[in-house]
PDB file of C-alpha atoms in Angstrom:
ATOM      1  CA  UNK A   1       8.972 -20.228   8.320  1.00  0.00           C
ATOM      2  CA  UNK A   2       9.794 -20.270   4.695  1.00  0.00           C
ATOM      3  CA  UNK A   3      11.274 -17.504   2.360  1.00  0.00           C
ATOM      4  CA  UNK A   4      10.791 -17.508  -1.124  1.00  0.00           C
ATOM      5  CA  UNK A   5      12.157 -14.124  -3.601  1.00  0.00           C
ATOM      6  CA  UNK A   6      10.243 -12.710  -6.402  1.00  0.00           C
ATOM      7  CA  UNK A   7      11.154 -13.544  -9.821  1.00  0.00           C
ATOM      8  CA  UNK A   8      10.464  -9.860 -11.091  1.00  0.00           C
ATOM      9  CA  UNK A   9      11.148  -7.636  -8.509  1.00  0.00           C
ATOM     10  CA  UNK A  10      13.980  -9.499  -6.854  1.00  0.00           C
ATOM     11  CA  UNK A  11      15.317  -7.977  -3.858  1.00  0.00           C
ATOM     12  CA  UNK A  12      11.743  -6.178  -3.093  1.00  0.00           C
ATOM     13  CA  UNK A  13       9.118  -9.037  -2.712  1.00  0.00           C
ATOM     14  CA  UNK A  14       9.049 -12.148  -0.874  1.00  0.00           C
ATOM     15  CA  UNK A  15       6.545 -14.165   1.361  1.00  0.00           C
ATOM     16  CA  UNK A  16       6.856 -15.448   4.731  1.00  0.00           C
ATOM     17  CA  UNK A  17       4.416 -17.845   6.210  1.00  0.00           C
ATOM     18  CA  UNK A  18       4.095 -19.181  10.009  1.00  0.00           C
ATOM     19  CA  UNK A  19       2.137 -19.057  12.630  1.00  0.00           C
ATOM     20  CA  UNK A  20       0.399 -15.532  14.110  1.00  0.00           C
ATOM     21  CA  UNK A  21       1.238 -14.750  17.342  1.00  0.00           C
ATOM     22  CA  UNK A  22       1.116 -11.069  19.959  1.00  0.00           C
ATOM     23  CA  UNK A  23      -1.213  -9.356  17.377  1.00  0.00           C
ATOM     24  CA  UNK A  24      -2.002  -5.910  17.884  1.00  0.00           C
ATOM     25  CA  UNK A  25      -4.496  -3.997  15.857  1.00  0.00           C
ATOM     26  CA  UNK A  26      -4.285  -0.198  15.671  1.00  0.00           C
ATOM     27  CA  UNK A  27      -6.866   2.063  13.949  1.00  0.00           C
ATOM     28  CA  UNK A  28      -4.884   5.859  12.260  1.00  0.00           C
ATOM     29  CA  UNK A  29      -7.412   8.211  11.957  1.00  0.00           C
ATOM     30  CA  UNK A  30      -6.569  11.056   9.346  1.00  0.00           C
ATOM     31  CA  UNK A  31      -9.190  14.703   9.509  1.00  0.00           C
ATOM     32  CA  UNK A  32      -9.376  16.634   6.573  1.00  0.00           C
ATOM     33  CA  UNK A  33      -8.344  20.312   8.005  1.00  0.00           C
ATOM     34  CA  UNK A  34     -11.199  21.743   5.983  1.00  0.00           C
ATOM     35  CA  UNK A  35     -13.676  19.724   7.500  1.00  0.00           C
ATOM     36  CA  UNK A  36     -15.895  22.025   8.931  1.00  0.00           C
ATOM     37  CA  UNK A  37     -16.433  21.659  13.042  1.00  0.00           C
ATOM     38  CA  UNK A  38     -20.084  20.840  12.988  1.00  0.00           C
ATOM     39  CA  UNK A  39     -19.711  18.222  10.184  1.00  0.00           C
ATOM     40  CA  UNK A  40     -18.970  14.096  11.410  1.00  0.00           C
ATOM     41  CA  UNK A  41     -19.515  12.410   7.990  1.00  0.00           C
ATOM     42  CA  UNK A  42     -16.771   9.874   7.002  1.00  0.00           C
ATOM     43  CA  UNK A  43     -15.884  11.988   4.023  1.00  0.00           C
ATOM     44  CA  UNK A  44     -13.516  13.861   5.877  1.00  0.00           C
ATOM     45  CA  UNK A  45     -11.574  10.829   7.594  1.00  0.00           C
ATOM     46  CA  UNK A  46      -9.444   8.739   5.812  1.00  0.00           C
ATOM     47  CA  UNK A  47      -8.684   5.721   7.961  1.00  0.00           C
ATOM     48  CA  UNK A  48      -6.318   3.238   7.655  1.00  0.00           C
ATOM     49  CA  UNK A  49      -5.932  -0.344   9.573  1.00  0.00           C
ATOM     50  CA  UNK A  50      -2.646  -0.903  11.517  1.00  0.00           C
ATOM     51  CA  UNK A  51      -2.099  -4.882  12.249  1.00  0.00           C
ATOM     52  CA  UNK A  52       1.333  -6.022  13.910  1.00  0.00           C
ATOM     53  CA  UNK A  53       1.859  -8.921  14.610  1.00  0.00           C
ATOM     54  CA  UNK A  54       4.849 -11.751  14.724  1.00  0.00           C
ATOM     55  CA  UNK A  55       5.250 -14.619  12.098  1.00  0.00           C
ATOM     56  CA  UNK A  56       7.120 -16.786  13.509  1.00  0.00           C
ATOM     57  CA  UNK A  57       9.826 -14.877  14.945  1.00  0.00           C
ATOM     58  CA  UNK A  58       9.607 -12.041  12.586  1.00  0.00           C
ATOM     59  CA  UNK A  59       7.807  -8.651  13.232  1.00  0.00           C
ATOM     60  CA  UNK A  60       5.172  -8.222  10.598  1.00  0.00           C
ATOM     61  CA  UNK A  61       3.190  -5.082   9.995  1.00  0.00           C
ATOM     62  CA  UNK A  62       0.439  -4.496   7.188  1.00  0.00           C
ATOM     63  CA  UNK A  63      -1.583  -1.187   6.768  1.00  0.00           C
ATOM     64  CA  UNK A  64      -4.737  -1.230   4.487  1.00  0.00           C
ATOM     65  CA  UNK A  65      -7.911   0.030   4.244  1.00  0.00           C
ATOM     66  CA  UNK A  66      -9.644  -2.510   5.753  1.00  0.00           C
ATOM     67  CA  UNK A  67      -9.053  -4.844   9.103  1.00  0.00           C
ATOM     68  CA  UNK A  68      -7.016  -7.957   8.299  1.00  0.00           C
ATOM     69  CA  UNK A  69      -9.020 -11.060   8.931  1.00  0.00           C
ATOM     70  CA  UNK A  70      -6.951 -12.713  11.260  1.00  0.00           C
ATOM     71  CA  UNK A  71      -6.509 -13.686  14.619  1.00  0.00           C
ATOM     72  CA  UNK A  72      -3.858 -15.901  16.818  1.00  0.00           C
ATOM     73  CA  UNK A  73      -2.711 -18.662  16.258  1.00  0.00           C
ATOM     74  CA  UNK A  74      -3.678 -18.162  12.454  1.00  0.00           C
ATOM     75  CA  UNK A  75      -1.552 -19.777   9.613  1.00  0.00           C
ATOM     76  CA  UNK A  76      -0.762 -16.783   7.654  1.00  0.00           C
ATOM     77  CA  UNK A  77       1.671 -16.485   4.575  1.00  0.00           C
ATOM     78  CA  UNK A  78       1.991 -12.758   3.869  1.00  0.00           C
ATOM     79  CA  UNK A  79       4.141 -11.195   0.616  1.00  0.00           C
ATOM     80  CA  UNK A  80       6.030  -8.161   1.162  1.00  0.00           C
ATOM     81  CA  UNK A  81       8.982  -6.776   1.643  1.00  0.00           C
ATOM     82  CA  UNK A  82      11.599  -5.468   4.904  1.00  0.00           C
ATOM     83  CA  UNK A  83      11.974  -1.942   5.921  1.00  0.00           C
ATOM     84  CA  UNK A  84      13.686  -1.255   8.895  1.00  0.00           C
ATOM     85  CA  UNK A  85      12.811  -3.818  11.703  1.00  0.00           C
ATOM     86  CA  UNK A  86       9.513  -5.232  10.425  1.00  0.00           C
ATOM     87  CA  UNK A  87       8.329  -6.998   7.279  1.00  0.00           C
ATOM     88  CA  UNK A  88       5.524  -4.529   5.580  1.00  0.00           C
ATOM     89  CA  UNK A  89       2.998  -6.750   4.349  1.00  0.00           C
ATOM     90  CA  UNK A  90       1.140  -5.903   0.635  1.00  0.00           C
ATOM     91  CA  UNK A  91      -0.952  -9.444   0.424  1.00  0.00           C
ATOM     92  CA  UNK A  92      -1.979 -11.699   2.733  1.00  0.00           C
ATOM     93  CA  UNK A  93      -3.605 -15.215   2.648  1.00  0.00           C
ATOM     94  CA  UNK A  94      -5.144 -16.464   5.869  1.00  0.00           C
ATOM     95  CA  UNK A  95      -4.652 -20.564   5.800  1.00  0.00           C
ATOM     96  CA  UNK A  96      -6.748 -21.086   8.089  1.00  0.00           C
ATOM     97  CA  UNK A  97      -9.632 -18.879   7.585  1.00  0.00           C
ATOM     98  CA  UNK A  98      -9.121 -19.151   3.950  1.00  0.00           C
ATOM     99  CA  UNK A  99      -9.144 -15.803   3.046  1.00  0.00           C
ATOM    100  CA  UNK A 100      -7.011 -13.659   0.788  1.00  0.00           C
ATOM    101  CA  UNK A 101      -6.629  -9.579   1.011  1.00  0.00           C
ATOM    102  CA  UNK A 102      -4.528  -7.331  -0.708  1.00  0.00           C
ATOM    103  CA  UNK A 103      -4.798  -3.274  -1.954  1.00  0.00           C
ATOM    104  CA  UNK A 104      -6.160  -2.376  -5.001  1.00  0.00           C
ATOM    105  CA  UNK A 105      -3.139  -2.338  -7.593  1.00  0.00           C
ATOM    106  CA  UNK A 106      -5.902  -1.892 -10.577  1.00  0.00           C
ATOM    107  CA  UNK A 107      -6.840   1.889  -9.340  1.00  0.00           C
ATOM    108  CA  UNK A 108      -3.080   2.564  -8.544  1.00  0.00           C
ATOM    109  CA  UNK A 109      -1.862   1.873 -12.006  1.00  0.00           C
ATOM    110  CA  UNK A 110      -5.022   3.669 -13.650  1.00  0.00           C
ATOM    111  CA  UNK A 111      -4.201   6.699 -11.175  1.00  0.00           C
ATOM    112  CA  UNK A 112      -0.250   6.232 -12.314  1.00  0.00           C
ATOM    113  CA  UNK A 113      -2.188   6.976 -15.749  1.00  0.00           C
ATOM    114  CA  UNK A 114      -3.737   9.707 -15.207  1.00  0.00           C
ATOM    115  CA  UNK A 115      -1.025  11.564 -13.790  1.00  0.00           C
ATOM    116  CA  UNK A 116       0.900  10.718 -16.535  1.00  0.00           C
ATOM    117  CA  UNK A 117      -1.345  12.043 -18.624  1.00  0.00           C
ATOM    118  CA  UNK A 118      -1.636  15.474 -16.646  1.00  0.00           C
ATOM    119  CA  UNK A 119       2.272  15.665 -17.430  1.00  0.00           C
ATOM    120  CA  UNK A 120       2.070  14.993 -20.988  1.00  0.00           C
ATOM    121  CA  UNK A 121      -0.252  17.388 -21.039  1.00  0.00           C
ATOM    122  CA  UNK A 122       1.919  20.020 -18.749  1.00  0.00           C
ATOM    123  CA  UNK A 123       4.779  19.104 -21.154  1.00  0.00           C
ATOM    124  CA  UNK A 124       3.236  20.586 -24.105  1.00  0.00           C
ATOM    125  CA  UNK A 125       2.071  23.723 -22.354  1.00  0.00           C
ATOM    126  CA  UNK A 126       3.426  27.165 -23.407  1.00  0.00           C
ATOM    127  CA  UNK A 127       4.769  27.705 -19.744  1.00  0.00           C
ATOM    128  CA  UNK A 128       6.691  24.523 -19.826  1.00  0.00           C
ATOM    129  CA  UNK A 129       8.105  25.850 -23.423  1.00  0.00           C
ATOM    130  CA  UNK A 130       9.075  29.198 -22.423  1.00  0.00           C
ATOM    131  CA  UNK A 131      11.115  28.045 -19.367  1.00  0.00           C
ATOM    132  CA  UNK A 132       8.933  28.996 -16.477  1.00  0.00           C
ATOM    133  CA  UNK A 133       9.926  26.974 -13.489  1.00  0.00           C
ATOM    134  CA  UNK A 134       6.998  26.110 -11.415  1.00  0.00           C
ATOM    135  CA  UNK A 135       5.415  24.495 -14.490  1.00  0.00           C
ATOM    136  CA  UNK A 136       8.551  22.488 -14.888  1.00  0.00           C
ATOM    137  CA  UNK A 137       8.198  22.096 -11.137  1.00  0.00           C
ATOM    138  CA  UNK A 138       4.760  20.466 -11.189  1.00  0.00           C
ATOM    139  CA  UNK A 139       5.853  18.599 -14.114  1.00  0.00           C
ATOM    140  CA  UNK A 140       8.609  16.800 -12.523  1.00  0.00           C
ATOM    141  CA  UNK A 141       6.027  16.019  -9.352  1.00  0.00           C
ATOM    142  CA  UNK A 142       3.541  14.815 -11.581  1.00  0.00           C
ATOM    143  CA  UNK A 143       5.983  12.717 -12.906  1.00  0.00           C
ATOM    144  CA  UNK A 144       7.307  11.315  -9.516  1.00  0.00           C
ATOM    145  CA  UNK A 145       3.834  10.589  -8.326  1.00  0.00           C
ATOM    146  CA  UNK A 146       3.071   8.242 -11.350  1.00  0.00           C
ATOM    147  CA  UNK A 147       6.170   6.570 -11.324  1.00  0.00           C
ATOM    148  CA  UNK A 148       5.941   5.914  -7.906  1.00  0.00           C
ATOM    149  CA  UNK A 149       1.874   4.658  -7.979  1.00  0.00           C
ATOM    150  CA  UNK A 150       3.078   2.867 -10.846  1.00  0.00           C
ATOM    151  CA  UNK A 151       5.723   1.098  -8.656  1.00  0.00           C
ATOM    152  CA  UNK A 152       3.656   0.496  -5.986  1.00  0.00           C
ATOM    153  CA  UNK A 153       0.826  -0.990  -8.083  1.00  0.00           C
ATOM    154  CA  UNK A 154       3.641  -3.412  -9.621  1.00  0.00           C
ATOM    155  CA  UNK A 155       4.580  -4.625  -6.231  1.00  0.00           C
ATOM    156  CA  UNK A 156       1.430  -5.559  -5.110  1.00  0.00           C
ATOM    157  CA  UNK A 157       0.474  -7.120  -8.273  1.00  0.00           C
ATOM    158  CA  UNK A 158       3.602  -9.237  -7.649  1.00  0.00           C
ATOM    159  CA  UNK A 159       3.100  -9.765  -4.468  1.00  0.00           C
ATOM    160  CA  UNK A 160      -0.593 -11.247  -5.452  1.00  0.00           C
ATOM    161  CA  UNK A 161       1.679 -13.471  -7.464  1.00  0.00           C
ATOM    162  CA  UNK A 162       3.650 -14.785  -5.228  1.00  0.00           C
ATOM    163  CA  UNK A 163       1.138 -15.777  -2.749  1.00  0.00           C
ATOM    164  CA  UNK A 164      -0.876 -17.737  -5.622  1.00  0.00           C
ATOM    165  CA  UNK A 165       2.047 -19.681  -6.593  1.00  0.00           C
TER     166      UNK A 165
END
């Protein structure tokens, strides 16, 4: 098992690799409450995959939006960071079915953009000038939701890093 840290984000992002071993693959299903009863398309679910697994003798677990392509007895070297008990995985390499996987960090910086933008745009509002305090409100969540998509997109990018090095 080897442990390497990030250059960038220090303390956040490192990779373990090792061997796969008791993996366990979980499907959460989220329904839209709006989706009307007689309706089944997959518009209305949002689905995310669940794999955990051990690495060695570390609990791993990675959520994305598609299965993980692995299976045990893989070599694996995943990049992520700890929280709580378990490693929480952002990118993945499979050795030994040579494949690589990680989220989408390009549309989570562009959507850090755009919400950015919205409070730019909420900042030079005549609500936000008169001292109304639900504009001010939506301001300062428009402005936690970028900076934390922006966050997350730079700790996946870094974790893509990592696992190329």
């Amino acid at each position: 098992m080897t442990l390497k840290p990030s250059s960038f984000l220090t303390s956040s992002v490192s990779t373990i690799s090792g061997t796969v071993s008791n993996l366990n693959n979980e499907l959460l299903e989220y329904v839209n409450p709006e989706k009307p009863t007689h309706d089944h398309s997959s518009v209305y679910y949002q689905r995310f995959f669940v794999s955990k697994f051990n690495l060695g003798h570390r609990a791993i677990e990675a959520k994305f939006s598609t299965p993980m392509v692995v299976i045990n007895g893989d070599t694996l070297r995943v990049s992520g960071y700890q929280k709580g008990d378990s490693f929480q995985v952002l990118a993945y390499a499979n050795l030994t079915q040579q494949v690589s996987k990680h989220e989408n960090w390009i549309v989570l910086g562009l959507g850090a953009l755009f919400f950015l933008g919205v409070a730019i745009g909420l900042l030079n509002s005549e609500l936000v000038a008169e001292g109304a305090i639900v504009p001010k409100l939506f301001l300062l969540g428009f402005v936690g939701v970028a900076m934390y998509m922006g966050y997350r997109a730079l700790l996946i990018r870094e974790s893509i890093s990592l696992l190329q090095n």
